[in-house]
């Protein structure tokens, strides 16, 4: 069962689902063809929380590619970066689009980017991808492929203003190790929908850290599956949802191979009128996935009245031969006792508030492992808090 929830005072709305039939079955089968997906109307399970009218046409085919997106990739010399067509066999290996927006993105990009780390290469510097929106609509598809025993860190940084739909794939060879940090630091008017597919090889390790701050609407769909036994996936996320923003993270970990492990931990803070965060955590343990060990966690800290959180952890188990499985979700108001403790020791109220929120996010920020990026994100959190009391 999910953890019991207490509805905080004020007009904050909270929705938390207990363990139930997992919503991994989408309204249409996965497909690269946008015609295979009906235009969503908002009553479908996968769209019921999303403000479709704010997607700027990404969901109904009316958003034609028109805008500029400045893309920059820096990588060690051993890494290969290629621009390829839609018929390249490396596209789609980690998974097909599961909704109309992702299929539209696959049908609409001009060139896909394939970033390859050769087998046994251990990168000493991260691969950095900068995507800066310059207005208008853009579509994209990127594949990061690691050979056997390779190790790499990838940072994907989204800034500027854009209406953006994309698919991102991560393909890990046997015993490979990949850490991905995806930062959504868009302008307040941006719209961003993206499906992330990871295929984890035998005894490989995949870590994803998703950080969402900016944008009018951000809807991300990380998905993980396993290509062989012994794989490990860690999915971390933090989000700071402000006035009027809609930030939605929908995860699926599909345990379809034996003796694999997954750990999911997402934390969010919300403030301001009509701030809306959605977290859907689906874990499916198939009959063949004996020896699975999995856990998922979502925590939300509501800083002001007027914010809403929908947190839905789902777990479906098709075999009793597992090592462990569980989930938890909790949403609550700012703890006055914590503030009182700090203020009683001479810490000003604003500084005490900042320290509590920093502490709430600290565990996830540390998962990034890049000091420059960690400091930038902590500074962004401070900036958000300062704006709320200005």
PDB file of N, CA and C in Angstrom, residues 14 16 21 35-36 57 75 83 87 148 177 179 204 247 258 262 264 266 297-298 349 357 376:
ATOM      1  N   UNK A  14      -4.534  17.192  -3.223  1.00  0.00           N
ATOM      2  CA  UNK A  14      -3.592  16.081  -3.292  1.00  0.00           C
ATOM      3  C   UNK A  14      -4.334  14.839  -3.750  1.00  0.00           C
ATOM      4  N   UNK A  16      -3.404  10.725  -4.335  1.00  0.00           N
ATOM      5  CA  UNK A  16      -2.418   9.664  -4.232  1.00  0.00           C
ATOM      6  C   UNK A  16      -3.127   8.334  -4.407  1.00  0.00           C
ATOM      7  N   UNK A  21      -4.057  -1.890 -10.297  1.00  0.00           N
ATOM      8  CA  UNK A  21      -3.626  -2.367 -11.597  1.00  0.00           C
ATOM      9  C   UNK A  21      -2.780  -1.296 -12.265  1.00  0.00           C
ATOM     10  N   UNK A  35      -0.211   7.985 -37.221  1.00  0.00           N
ATOM     11  CA  UNK A  35      -1.587   7.640 -37.570  1.00  0.00           C
ATOM     12  C   UNK A  35      -2.139   6.507 -36.713  1.00  0.00           C
ATOM     13  N   UNK A  36      -1.277   5.767 -36.047  1.00  0.00           N
ATOM     14  CA  UNK A  36      -1.734   4.680 -35.188  1.00  0.00           C
ATOM     15  C   UNK A  36      -2.269   5.174 -33.844  1.00  0.00           C
ATOM     16  N   UNK A  57      -0.450  22.365 -29.909  1.00  0.00           N
ATOM     17  CA  UNK A  57      -0.630  21.573 -31.111  1.00  0.00           C
ATOM     18  C   UNK A  57       0.270  20.364 -31.238  1.00  0.00           C
ATOM     19  N   UNK A  75      32.230  16.391 -26.699  1.00  0.00           N
ATOM     20  CA  UNK A  75      32.501  15.030 -26.263  1.00  0.00           C
ATOM     21  C   UNK A  75      33.975  14.719 -26.439  1.00  0.00           C
ATOM     22  N   UNK A  83      24.922  12.378 -37.775  1.00  0.00           N
ATOM     23  CA  UNK A  83      23.562  12.763 -38.157  1.00  0.00           C
ATOM     24  C   UNK A  83      23.051  11.726 -39.149  1.00  0.00           C
ATOM     25  N   UNK A  87      15.686   6.040 -41.404  1.00  0.00           N
ATOM     26  CA  UNK A  87      15.789   4.616 -41.717  1.00  0.00           C
ATOM     27  C   UNK A  87      17.006   3.949 -41.087  1.00  0.00           C
ATOM     28  N   UNK A 148      30.045  -2.569 -25.001  1.00  0.00           N
ATOM     29  CA  UNK A 148      30.267  -3.392 -23.814  1.00  0.00           C
ATOM     30  C   UNK A 148      31.409  -2.833 -22.972  1.00  0.00           C
ATOM     31  N   UNK A 177      28.201   1.195 -18.258  1.00  0.00           N
ATOM     32  CA  UNK A 177      27.761   2.032 -17.138  1.00  0.00           C
ATOM     33  C   UNK A 177      27.510   3.443 -17.657  1.00  0.00           C
ATOM     34  N   UNK A 179      25.561   7.282 -16.817  1.00  0.00           N
ATOM     35  CA  UNK A 179      24.822   8.243 -16.002  1.00  0.00           C
ATOM     36  C   UNK A 179      24.336   9.357 -16.916  1.00  0.00           C
ATOM     37  N   UNK A 204      24.626  -4.446 -16.885  1.00  0.00           N
ATOM     38  CA  UNK A 204      24.913  -3.030 -17.116  1.00  0.00           C
ATOM     39  C   UNK A 204      24.226  -2.176 -16.045  1.00  0.00           C
ATOM     40  N   UNK A 247       4.170  20.415 -14.541  1.00  0.00           N
ATOM     41  CA  UNK A 247       5.333  19.547 -14.706  1.00  0.00           C
ATOM     42  C   UNK A 247       4.895  18.115 -14.439  1.00  0.00           C
ATOM     43  N   UNK A 258      15.363 -11.682 -15.774  1.00  0.00           N
ATOM     44  CA  UNK A 258      15.558 -12.097 -14.377  1.00  0.00           C
ATOM     45  C   UNK A 258      16.734 -11.400 -13.701  1.00  0.00           C
ATOM     46  N   UNK A 262      15.972  -2.213  -9.776  1.00  0.00           N
ATOM     47  CA  UNK A 262      15.642  -0.822 -10.079  1.00  0.00           C
ATOM     48  C   UNK A 262      15.331  -0.072  -8.800  1.00  0.00           C
ATOM     49  N   UNK A 264      13.771   3.901  -7.837  1.00  0.00           N
ATOM     50  CA  UNK A 264      13.215   5.160  -8.325  1.00  0.00           C
ATOM     51  C   UNK A 264      12.994   6.086  -7.140  1.00  0.00           C
ATOM     52  N   UNK A 266      11.933  10.270  -6.765  1.00  0.00           N
ATOM     53  CA  UNK A 266      11.654  11.608  -7.292  1.00  0.00           C
ATOM     54  C   UNK A 266      11.146  12.492  -6.148  1.00  0.00           C
ATOM     55  N   UNK A 297       9.839   5.655  -5.019  1.00  0.00           N
ATOM     56  CA  UNK A 297       9.516   6.637  -3.998  1.00  0.00           C
ATOM     57  C   UNK A 297       9.227   7.980  -4.638  1.00  0.00           C
ATOM     58  N   UNK A 298       8.172   8.648  -4.165  1.00  0.00           N
ATOM     59  CA  UNK A 298       7.901  10.027  -4.573  1.00  0.00           C
ATOM     60  C   UNK A 298       7.572  10.854  -3.338  1.00  0.00           C
ATOM     61  N   UNK A 349      14.298  33.760   9.023  1.00  0.00           N
ATOM     62  CA  UNK A 349      13.232  32.926   8.474  1.00  0.00           C
ATOM     63  C   UNK A 349      13.500  32.530   7.024  1.00  0.00           C
ATOM     64  N   UNK A 357      14.602  23.448   2.333  1.00  0.00           N
ATOM     65  CA  UNK A 357      14.357  22.979   0.980  1.00  0.00           C
ATOM     66  C   UNK A 357      15.621  22.375   0.379  1.00  0.00           C
ATOM     67  N   UNK A 376      25.111  24.843  -9.692  1.00  0.00           N
ATOM     68  CA  UNK A 376      24.169  25.605 -10.511  1.00  0.00           C
ATOM     69  C   UNK A 376      22.730  25.290 -10.133  1.00  0.00           C
TER      70      UNK A 376
END
